[in-house]
Amino acid sequence: MKIGFIGCGNMGSAMIGGILKNGVFEKNEIIVSNLTEEGSRRSQEKLGVVTTLDNCEVVKNANIVILAVKPQFYEEVIGEIKNFLTPQHMIVGIAPGKTLAWLEEKCEQPLKVVRLMPNTPAQVGAGMTGACVNDRVTEEDLDQILAITNSFGRTEVVPERLMDAVSAVSGCSPAYVFMFIEAMADAAVAQGMPRKQAYQFAAQAVLGSAKLLLETGMHPGELKDMVCSPAGTTIEGVRILEKNGFRSAVFEALQGAADKGKKM
Ligand SMILES: NC(=O)C1=CN([C@@H]2O[C@H](COP(=O)(O)OP(=O)(O)OC[C@H]3O[C@@H](n4cnc5c(N)ncnc54)[C@H](O)[C@@H]3O)[C@@H](O)[C@H]2O)C=CC1
Ligand SMILES: O=C(O)[C@@H]1CCC=N1
């Protein structure tokens, strides 16, 4: 086995999905640990990877170990596995607030440490991941990590001080985007559109807008202005969004998420 996941819930399975789809590793090169037999059975059925109920088995069998449990379980899990870690291991944290220094300290030995902040669109190969590494991680190690994260979307290597911003702007933001889509669809349903169709229209509009921005490189304000005809329908909606503090609400939400990460 080459890569191991401790925990295989939403984020772990989304990452593994991309890795398998792009052939970065074969199923028999991936080991995951679960808390329960039921979890193991689900990982086997859904992903076909090797499973165990023993977190230490992951460390014994894989050089790259991804900690894919909720942040509050990090300390307990590291306590369990630390005696099996070697200088050849790369320990990868994906939780907000768990810094490179914190991970190194809890592992109680000099180690290669990586921090990633992926997001759930990884599940469909459209993820955005922020990455930073400690100074024991070589260029070759980093290339290996990037091959993994690029298999489920885009990756940017950033200074560690930006990881809370990454967490807010791409780690958490899918939740806010889904709230936006849901609200738009509710409004379309109120206008008489069937719900399923409303999700299609709303989601495709969000997907297309993001693609337009990324592919043209144009300023979002300019792209917004292209939609707003004088005395038209869109600018009326813009007026109402501004009146209701739309931009400020988004700003505060991301600020809150980033601040929370700093405290974790
Ligand atoms: N869900 C998301 O959008 C994102 C999550 N993350 C981070 O990814 C990590 C995992 O989050 P999710 O996948 O959303 O959580 P999740 O709850 O869906 O998955 C965690 C899995 O770990 C298992 N688990 C719990 N304790 C364990 C233990 N001691 N040993 C082995 N397995 C154990 C649970 O049974 C569960 O299957 C978190 O640290 C989170 O902050 C990062 C970016 C985005
Ligand atoms: O809220 C969480 O735990 C994770 C971190 C980034 C997105 N979701």
CSV table of C-alpha atoms and ligand atoms in Angstrom, one decimal:
chain,number,residue,atom,x,y,z
A,1,MET,CA,0.0,0.0,0.0
A,2,LYS,CA,1.2,3.5,-0.8
A,3,ILE,CA,-1.4,5.8,0.6
A,4,GLY,CA,-3.6,5.5,3.7
A,5,PHE,CA,-6.6,7.4,5.0
A,6,ILE,CA,-7.5,7.4,8.7
A,7,GLY,CA,-11.2,8.0,8.5
A,8,CYS,CA,-13.1,7.7,5.3
A,9,GLY,CA,-16.2,10.0,5.4
A,10,ASN,CA,-17.2,12.8,3.1
A,11,MET,CA,-13.7,14.2,2.5
A,12,GLY,CA,-11.7,11.0,2.5
A,13,SER,CA,-14.0,9.2,0.1
A,14,ALA,CA,-14.2,12.3,-2.2
A,15,MET,CA,-10.3,12.4,-2.4
A,16,ILE,CA,-10.1,8.6,-3.0
A,17,GLY,CA,-12.7,8.9,-5.7
A,18,GLY,CA,-10.5,11.3,-7.6
A,19,ILE,CA,-7.3,9.4,-7.0
A,20,LEU,CA,-8.9,6.2,-8.4
A,21,LYS,CA,-10.6,7.8,-11.3
A,22,ASN,CA,-7.2,9.3,-12.5
A,23,GLY,CA,-5.2,6.2,-11.7
A,24,VAL,CA,-2.8,7.9,-9.4
A,25,PHE,CA,-3.0,4.8,-7.2
A,26,GLU,CA,-4.7,1.4,-7.7
A,27,LYS,CA,-7.4,0.2,-5.3
A,28,ASN,CA,-4.9,-2.2,-3.7
A,29,GLU,CA,-2.4,0.6,-3.0
A,30,ILE,CA,-4.9,2.5,-0.8
A,31,ILE,CA,-5.7,1.5,2.7
A,32,VAL,CA,-8.4,3.1,4.8
A,33,SER,CA,-9.3,2.7,8.5
A,34,ASN,CA,-12.8,3.1,9.8
A,35,LEU,CA,-14.3,3.2,13.2
A,36,THR,CA,-16.9,0.4,12.6
A,37,GLU,CA,-17.4,-2.8,10.5
A,38,GLU,CA,-20.3,-1.0,8.8
A,39,GLY,CA,-17.9,1.9,7.8
A,40,SER,CA,-15.4,-0.6,6.4
A,41,ARG,CA,-18.1,-2.4,4.4
A,42,ARG,CA,-19.2,0.9,2.9
A,43,SER,CA,-15.6,1.8,1.9
A,44,GLN,CA,-15.1,-1.6,0.3
A,45,GLU,CA,-18.4,-1.4,-1.6
A,46,LYS,CA,-18.1,2.2,-2.7
A,47,LEU,CA,-14.4,2.4,-3.3
A,48,GLY,CA,-13.0,-1.1,-3.4
A,49,VAL,CA,-9.9,-0.2,-1.3
A,50,VAL,CA,-8.2,-2.2,1.4
A,51,THR,CA,-9.8,-1.6,4.8
A,52,THR,CA,-8.9,-2.0,8.4
A,53,LEU,CA,-10.4,-1.2,11.8
A,54,ASP,CA,-6.9,-0.5,13.2
A,55,ASN,CA,-5.5,3.0,12.5
A,56,CYS,CA,-1.9,1.7,13.2
A,57,GLU,CA,-2.3,-0.7,10.3
A,58,VAL,CA,-2.7,2.3,8.0
A,59,VAL,CA,0.7,3.7,9.2
A,60,LYS,CA,2.4,0.3,9.0
A,61,ASN,CA,1.2,-0.1,5.4
A,62,ALA,CA,1.4,3.3,3.8
A,63,ASN,CA,4.0,6.1,3.6
A,64,ILE,CA,1.5,8.8,3.0
A,65,VAL,CA,-1.0,9.0,5.8
A,66,ILE,CA,-4.0,11.3,5.5
A,67,LEU,CA,-5.8,12.3,8.7
A,68,ALA,CA,-9.4,12.4,7.4
A,69,VAL,CA,-11.2,12.5,10.8
A,70,LYS,CA,-12.9,15.5,12.3
A,71,PRO,CA,-10.5,18.0,13.9
A,72,GLN,CA,-11.6,17.1,17.5
A,73,PHE,CA,-10.3,13.5,16.9
A,74,TYR,CA,-6.9,14.5,15.6
A,75,GLU,CA,-5.1,14.4,19.0
A,76,GLU,CA,-6.5,11.0,19.9
A,77,VAL,CA,-5.7,9.5,16.5
A,78,ILE,CA,-2.1,10.9,16.5
A,79,GLY,CA,-1.6,9.5,20.0
A,80,GLU,CA,-2.6,6.0,18.7
A,81,ILE,CA,-0.3,6.0,15.6
A,82,LYS,CA,2.7,8.1,16.6
A,83,ASN,CA,4.9,5.1,17.7
A,84,PHE,CA,4.6,3.6,14.2
A,85,LEU,CA,5.6,6.7,12.4
A,86,THR,CA,9.1,6.8,10.7
A,87,PRO,CA,11.1,9.6,8.9
A,88,GLN,CA,9.9,8.0,5.6
A,89,HIS,CA,6.2,8.8,6.5
A,90,MET,CA,4.4,11.9,5.2
A,91,ILE,CA,1.7,12.8,7.6
A,92,VAL,CA,-1.1,14.9,6.0
A,93,GLY,CA,-3.5,17.0,8.0
A,94,ILE,CA,-6.7,18.3,6.2
A,95,ALA,CA,-8.4,19.9,9.2
A,96,PRO,CA,-8.7,23.6,9.8
A,97,GLY,CA,-6.5,25.0,12.5
A,98,LYS,CA,-4.2,22.0,12.8
A,99,THR,CA,-0.9,23.7,11.9
A,100,LEU,CA,2.3,22.1,10.6
A,101,ALA,CA,3.9,22.9,14.0
A,102,TRP,CA,1.0,21.4,15.9
A,103,LEU,CA,1.0,18.2,13.9
A,104,GLU,CA,4.8,17.9,14.3
A,105,GLU,CA,4.6,18.5,18.0
A,106,LYS,CA,1.8,16.0,18.5
A,107,CYS,CA,3.7,13.4,16.5
A,108,GLU,CA,6.7,13.9,18.9
A,109,GLN,CA,9.3,13.4,16.2
A,110,PRO,CA,10.9,15.1,13.2
A,111,LEU,CA,8.6,14.2,10.3
A,112,LYS,CA,7.5,15.2,6.8
A,113,VAL,CA,4.3,17.1,7.4
A,114,VAL,CA,1.8,18.4,4.9
A,115,ARG,CA,-1.3,20.5,5.3
A,116,LEU,CA,-4.0,20.3,2.7
A,117,MET,CA,-7.4,22.1,2.6
A,118,PRO,CA,-9.5,20.3,-0.1
A,119,ASN,CA,-13.2,20.6,-0.7
A,120,THR,CA,-16.1,18.3,-1.5
A,121,PRO,CA,-16.3,19.1,-5.2
A,122,ALA,CA,-13.2,16.8,-5.3
A,123,GLN,CA,-15.8,14.1,-5.5
A,124,VAL,CA,-16.5,15.1,-9.1
A,125,GLY,CA,-12.9,16.0,-10.0
A,126,ALA,CA,-13.6,19.8,-9.6
A,127,GLY,CA,-12.0,20.3,-6.2
A,128,MET,CA,-9.9,23.2,-5.1
A,129,THR,CA,-7.0,22.4,-2.7
A,130,GLY,CA,-4.6,24.7,-0.8
A,131,ALA,CA,-1.4,23.0,0.3
A,132,CYS,CA,1.6,23.8,2.4
A,133,VAL,CA,4.5,21.7,3.7
A,134,ASN,CA,7.2,21.7,6.3
A,135,ASP,CA,10.9,21.9,5.5
A,136,ARG,CA,11.4,18.1,5.6
A,137,VAL,CA,9.2,17.6,2.6
A,138,THR,CA,11.3,17.4,-0.6
A,139,GLU,CA,10.5,18.6,-4.1
A,140,GLU,CA,9.8,15.0,-5.0
A,141,ASP,CA,7.5,14.5,-2.0
A,142,LEU,CA,5.6,17.7,-3.0
A,143,ASP,CA,5.3,16.5,-6.6
A,144,GLN,CA,3.7,13.3,-5.2
A,145,ILE,CA,1.3,15.2,-3.1
A,146,LEU,CA,0.4,17.5,-6.1
A,147,ALA,CA,-0.2,14.5,-8.3
A,148,ILE,CA,-2.7,13.3,-5.7
A,149,THR,CA,-4.5,16.6,-5.2
A,150,ASN,CA,-4.5,17.5,-8.9
A,151,SER,CA,-6.3,14.2,-9.5
A,152,PHE,CA,-9.4,15.6,-7.9
A,153,GLY,CA,-9.2,19.2,-9.1
A,154,ARG,CA,-6.9,22.2,-8.9
A,155,THR,CA,-4.2,22.9,-6.3
A,156,GLU,CA,-2.3,26.0,-5.1
A,157,VAL,CA,0.7,25.8,-2.8
A,158,VAL,CA,0.4,28.7,-0.4
A,159,PRO,CA,2.3,30.0,2.6
A,160,GLU,CA,0.8,28.5,5.8
A,161,ARG,CA,-0.5,31.9,7.0
A,162,LEU,CA,-3.1,31.7,4.2
A,163,MET,CA,-4.5,28.3,5.2
A,164,ASP,CA,-7.4,29.8,7.2
A,165,ALA,CA,-8.3,32.0,4.2
A,166,VAL,CA,-8.2,28.9,2.0
A,167,SER,CA,-10.3,27.0,4.4
A,168,ALA,CA,-13.0,29.8,4.2
A,169,VAL,CA,-12.9,30.6,0.5
A,170,SER,CA,-12.8,27.1,-0.9
A,171,GLY,CA,-13.0,24.6,1.9
A,172,CYS,CA,-16.2,25.9,3.5
A,173,SER,CA,-17.7,27.9,0.6
A,174,PRO,CA,-19.3,25.0,-1.2
A,175,ALA,CA,-21.8,24.9,1.8
A,176,TYR,CA,-22.6,28.6,1.2
A,177,VAL,CA,-22.9,28.1,-2.6
A,178,PHE,CA,-25.3,25.2,-2.0
A,179,MET,CA,-27.4,27.5,0.2
A,180,PHE,CA,-27.4,30.1,-2.6
A,181,ILE,CA,-28.5,27.4,-5.1
A,182,GLU,CA,-31.2,26.2,-2.8
A,183,ALA,CA,-32.5,29.7,-2.2
A,184,MET,CA,-32.5,30.5,-6.0
A,185,ALA,CA,-34.3,27.2,-6.7
A,186,ASP,CA,-36.9,28.0,-4.0
A,187,ALA,CA,-37.6,31.3,-5.7
A,188,ALA,CA,-38.0,29.6,-9.1
A,189,VAL,CA,-40.3,27.0,-7.4
A,190,ALA,CA,-42.3,30.0,-6.1
A,191,GLN,CA,-42.6,31.2,-9.7
A,192,GLY,CA,-44.1,27.8,-10.7
A,193,MET,CA,-41.0,25.9,-11.8
A,194,PRO,CA,-40.8,22.2,-10.8
A,195,ARG,CA,-38.2,21.7,-8.1
A,196,LYS,CA,-35.9,19.3,-9.9
A,197,GLN,CA,-35.8,21.6,-12.9
A,198,ALA,CA,-35.2,24.6,-10.6
A,199,TYR,CA,-32.0,22.9,-9.2
A,200,GLN,CA,-30.8,22.3,-12.8
A,201,PHE,CA,-31.2,25.9,-13.8
A,202,ALA,CA,-29.7,27.3,-10.6
A,203,ALA,CA,-26.7,24.9,-10.5
A,204,GLN,CA,-25.9,25.3,-14.2
A,205,ALA,CA,-26.0,29.1,-13.8
A,206,VAL,CA,-23.5,28.9,-10.9
A,207,LEU,CA,-21.3,26.4,-12.8
A,208,GLY,CA,-21.3,28.4,-16.0
A,209,SER,CA,-20.6,31.7,-14.2
A,210,ALA,CA,-17.6,30.2,-12.4
A,211,LYS,CA,-16.4,28.7,-15.7
A,212,LEU,CA,-16.8,32.1,-17.5
A,213,LEU,CA,-14.8,33.9,-14.8
A,214,LEU,CA,-12.0,31.3,-14.8
A,215,GLU,CA,-11.8,30.9,-18.6
A,216,THR,CA,-11.9,34.6,-19.5
A,217,GLY,CA,-9.9,35.9,-16.5
A,218,MET,CA,-12.3,38.9,-16.5
A,219,HIS,CA,-13.1,40.9,-13.4
A,220,PRO,CA,-16.2,39.6,-11.6
A,221,GLY,CA,-17.6,43.2,-11.5
A,222,GLU,CA,-17.3,43.5,-15.3
A,223,LEU,CA,-19.0,40.1,-15.8
A,224,LYS,CA,-21.8,41.3,-13.5
A,225,ASP,CA,-22.2,44.5,-15.5
A,226,MET,CA,-22.5,42.5,-18.7
A,227,VAL,CA,-25.7,40.9,-17.3
A,228,CYS,CA,-27.3,44.2,-16.0
A,229,SER,CA,-29.2,46.0,-18.8
A,230,PRO,CA,-30.2,49.6,-18.1
A,231,ALA,CA,-33.6,49.7,-16.4
A,232,GLY,CA,-33.6,45.9,-16.7
A,233,THR,CA,-34.5,42.9,-14.5
A,234,THR,CA,-31.0,42.0,-13.2
A,235,ILE,CA,-30.1,45.5,-11.9
A,236,GLU,CA,-33.4,45.4,-9.9
A,237,GLY,CA,-32.2,42.2,-8.3
A,238,VAL,CA,-28.8,43.7,-7.7
A,239,ARG,CA,-30.5,46.7,-5.9
A,240,ILE,CA,-32.4,44.3,-3.6
A,241,LEU,CA,-29.3,42.1,-2.8
A,242,GLU,CA,-27.3,45.3,-1.9
A,243,LYS,CA,-30.1,46.6,0.2
A,244,ASN,CA,-30.2,43.3,2.1
A,245,GLY,CA,-26.4,43.2,2.7
A,246,PHE,CA,-25.6,40.3,0.4
A,247,ARG,CA,-21.9,41.1,-0.1
A,248,SER,CA,-21.5,42.0,3.6
A,249,ALA,CA,-23.2,38.7,4.7
A,250,VAL,CA,-20.8,36.7,2.5
A,251,PHE,CA,-17.8,38.7,3.7
A,252,GLU,CA,-18.8,38.2,7.4
A,253,ALA,CA,-19.4,34.4,6.8
A,254,LEU,CA,-16.0,33.8,5.4
A,255,GLN,CA,-14.4,36.1,8.0
A,256,GLY,CA,-16.2,34.1,10.7
A,257,ALA,CA,-15.1,30.7,9.2
A,258,ALA,CA,-11.4,31.9,8.9
A,259,ASP,CA,-11.5,33.2,12.5
A,260,LYS,CA,-12.9,30.0,13.8
A,261,GLY,CA,-10.1,28.1,12.1
A,262,LYS,CA,-7.5,30.2,13.8
A,263,LYS,CA,-9.0,29.2,17.2
A,264,MET,CA,-9.1,25.4,16.5
B,1,LIG,N1,-16.3,18.0,4.6
B,1,LIG,C1,-15.7,19.0,4.0
B,1,LIG,O1,-16.2,19.7,3.2
B,1,LIG,C2,-14.2,19.2,4.3
B,1,LIG,C3,-13.6,18.5,5.4
B,1,LIG,N2,-12.3,18.8,5.7
B,1,LIG,C4,-11.8,18.1,6.9
B,1,LIG,O2,-11.7,16.7,6.6
B,1,LIG,C5,-11.8,16.0,7.8
B,1,LIG,C6,-12.9,14.9,7.7
B,1,LIG,O3,-14.1,15.6,7.5
B,1,LIG,P1,-15.4,14.8,6.9
B,1,LIG,O4,-14.9,13.9,5.9
B,1,LIG,O5,-16.3,15.9,6.5
B,1,LIG,O6,-15.9,14.1,8.2
B,1,LIG,P2,-16.8,12.8,8.2
B,1,LIG,O7,-17.4,12.7,9.6
B,1,LIG,O8,-17.6,12.7,7.0
B,1,LIG,O9,-15.7,11.6,8.1
B,1,LIG,C7,-14.8,11.3,9.2
B,1,LIG,C8,-14.7,9.7,9.3
B,1,LIG,O10,-13.8,9.4,10.3
B,1,LIG,C9,-14.3,8.3,11.0
B,1,LIG,N3,-13.6,8.3,12.3
B,1,LIG,C10,-13.9,9.1,13.4
B,1,LIG,N4,-13.0,8.8,14.4
B,1,LIG,C11,-12.2,7.9,13.9
B,1,LIG,C12,-11.1,7.2,14.5
B,1,LIG,N5,-10.7,7.4,15.7
B,1,LIG,N6,-10.4,6.3,13.7
B,1,LIG,C13,-10.8,6.1,12.4
B,1,LIG,N7,-11.9,6.7,11.8
B,1,LIG,C14,-12.5,7.6,12.6
B,1,LIG,C15,-15.8,8.5,11.1
B,1,LIG,O11,-16.5,7.4,11.4
B,1,LIG,C16,-16.1,9.1,9.7
B,1,LIG,O12,-16.4,8.1,8.8
B,1,LIG,C17,-12.1,17.0,8.9
B,1,LIG,O13,-10.9,17.3,9.6
B,1,LIG,C18,-12.6,18.2,8.2
B,1,LIG,O14,-12.3,19.4,8.8
B,1,LIG,C19,-11.5,19.6,5.0
B,1,LIG,C20,-12.1,20.2,3.9
B,1,LIG,C21,-13.4,20.1,3.5
B,2,LIG,O1,-16.1,22.6,8.6
B,2,LIG,C1,-15.3,21.8,8.4
B,2,LIG,O2,-14.9,21.0,9.4
B,2,LIG,C2,-14.6,21.6,7.1
B,2,LIG,C3,-13.4,22.5,7.0
B,2,LIG,C4,-13.5,23.1,5.7
B,2,LIG,C5,-14.8,22.7,5.2
B,2,LIG,N1,-15.4,21.9,6.0
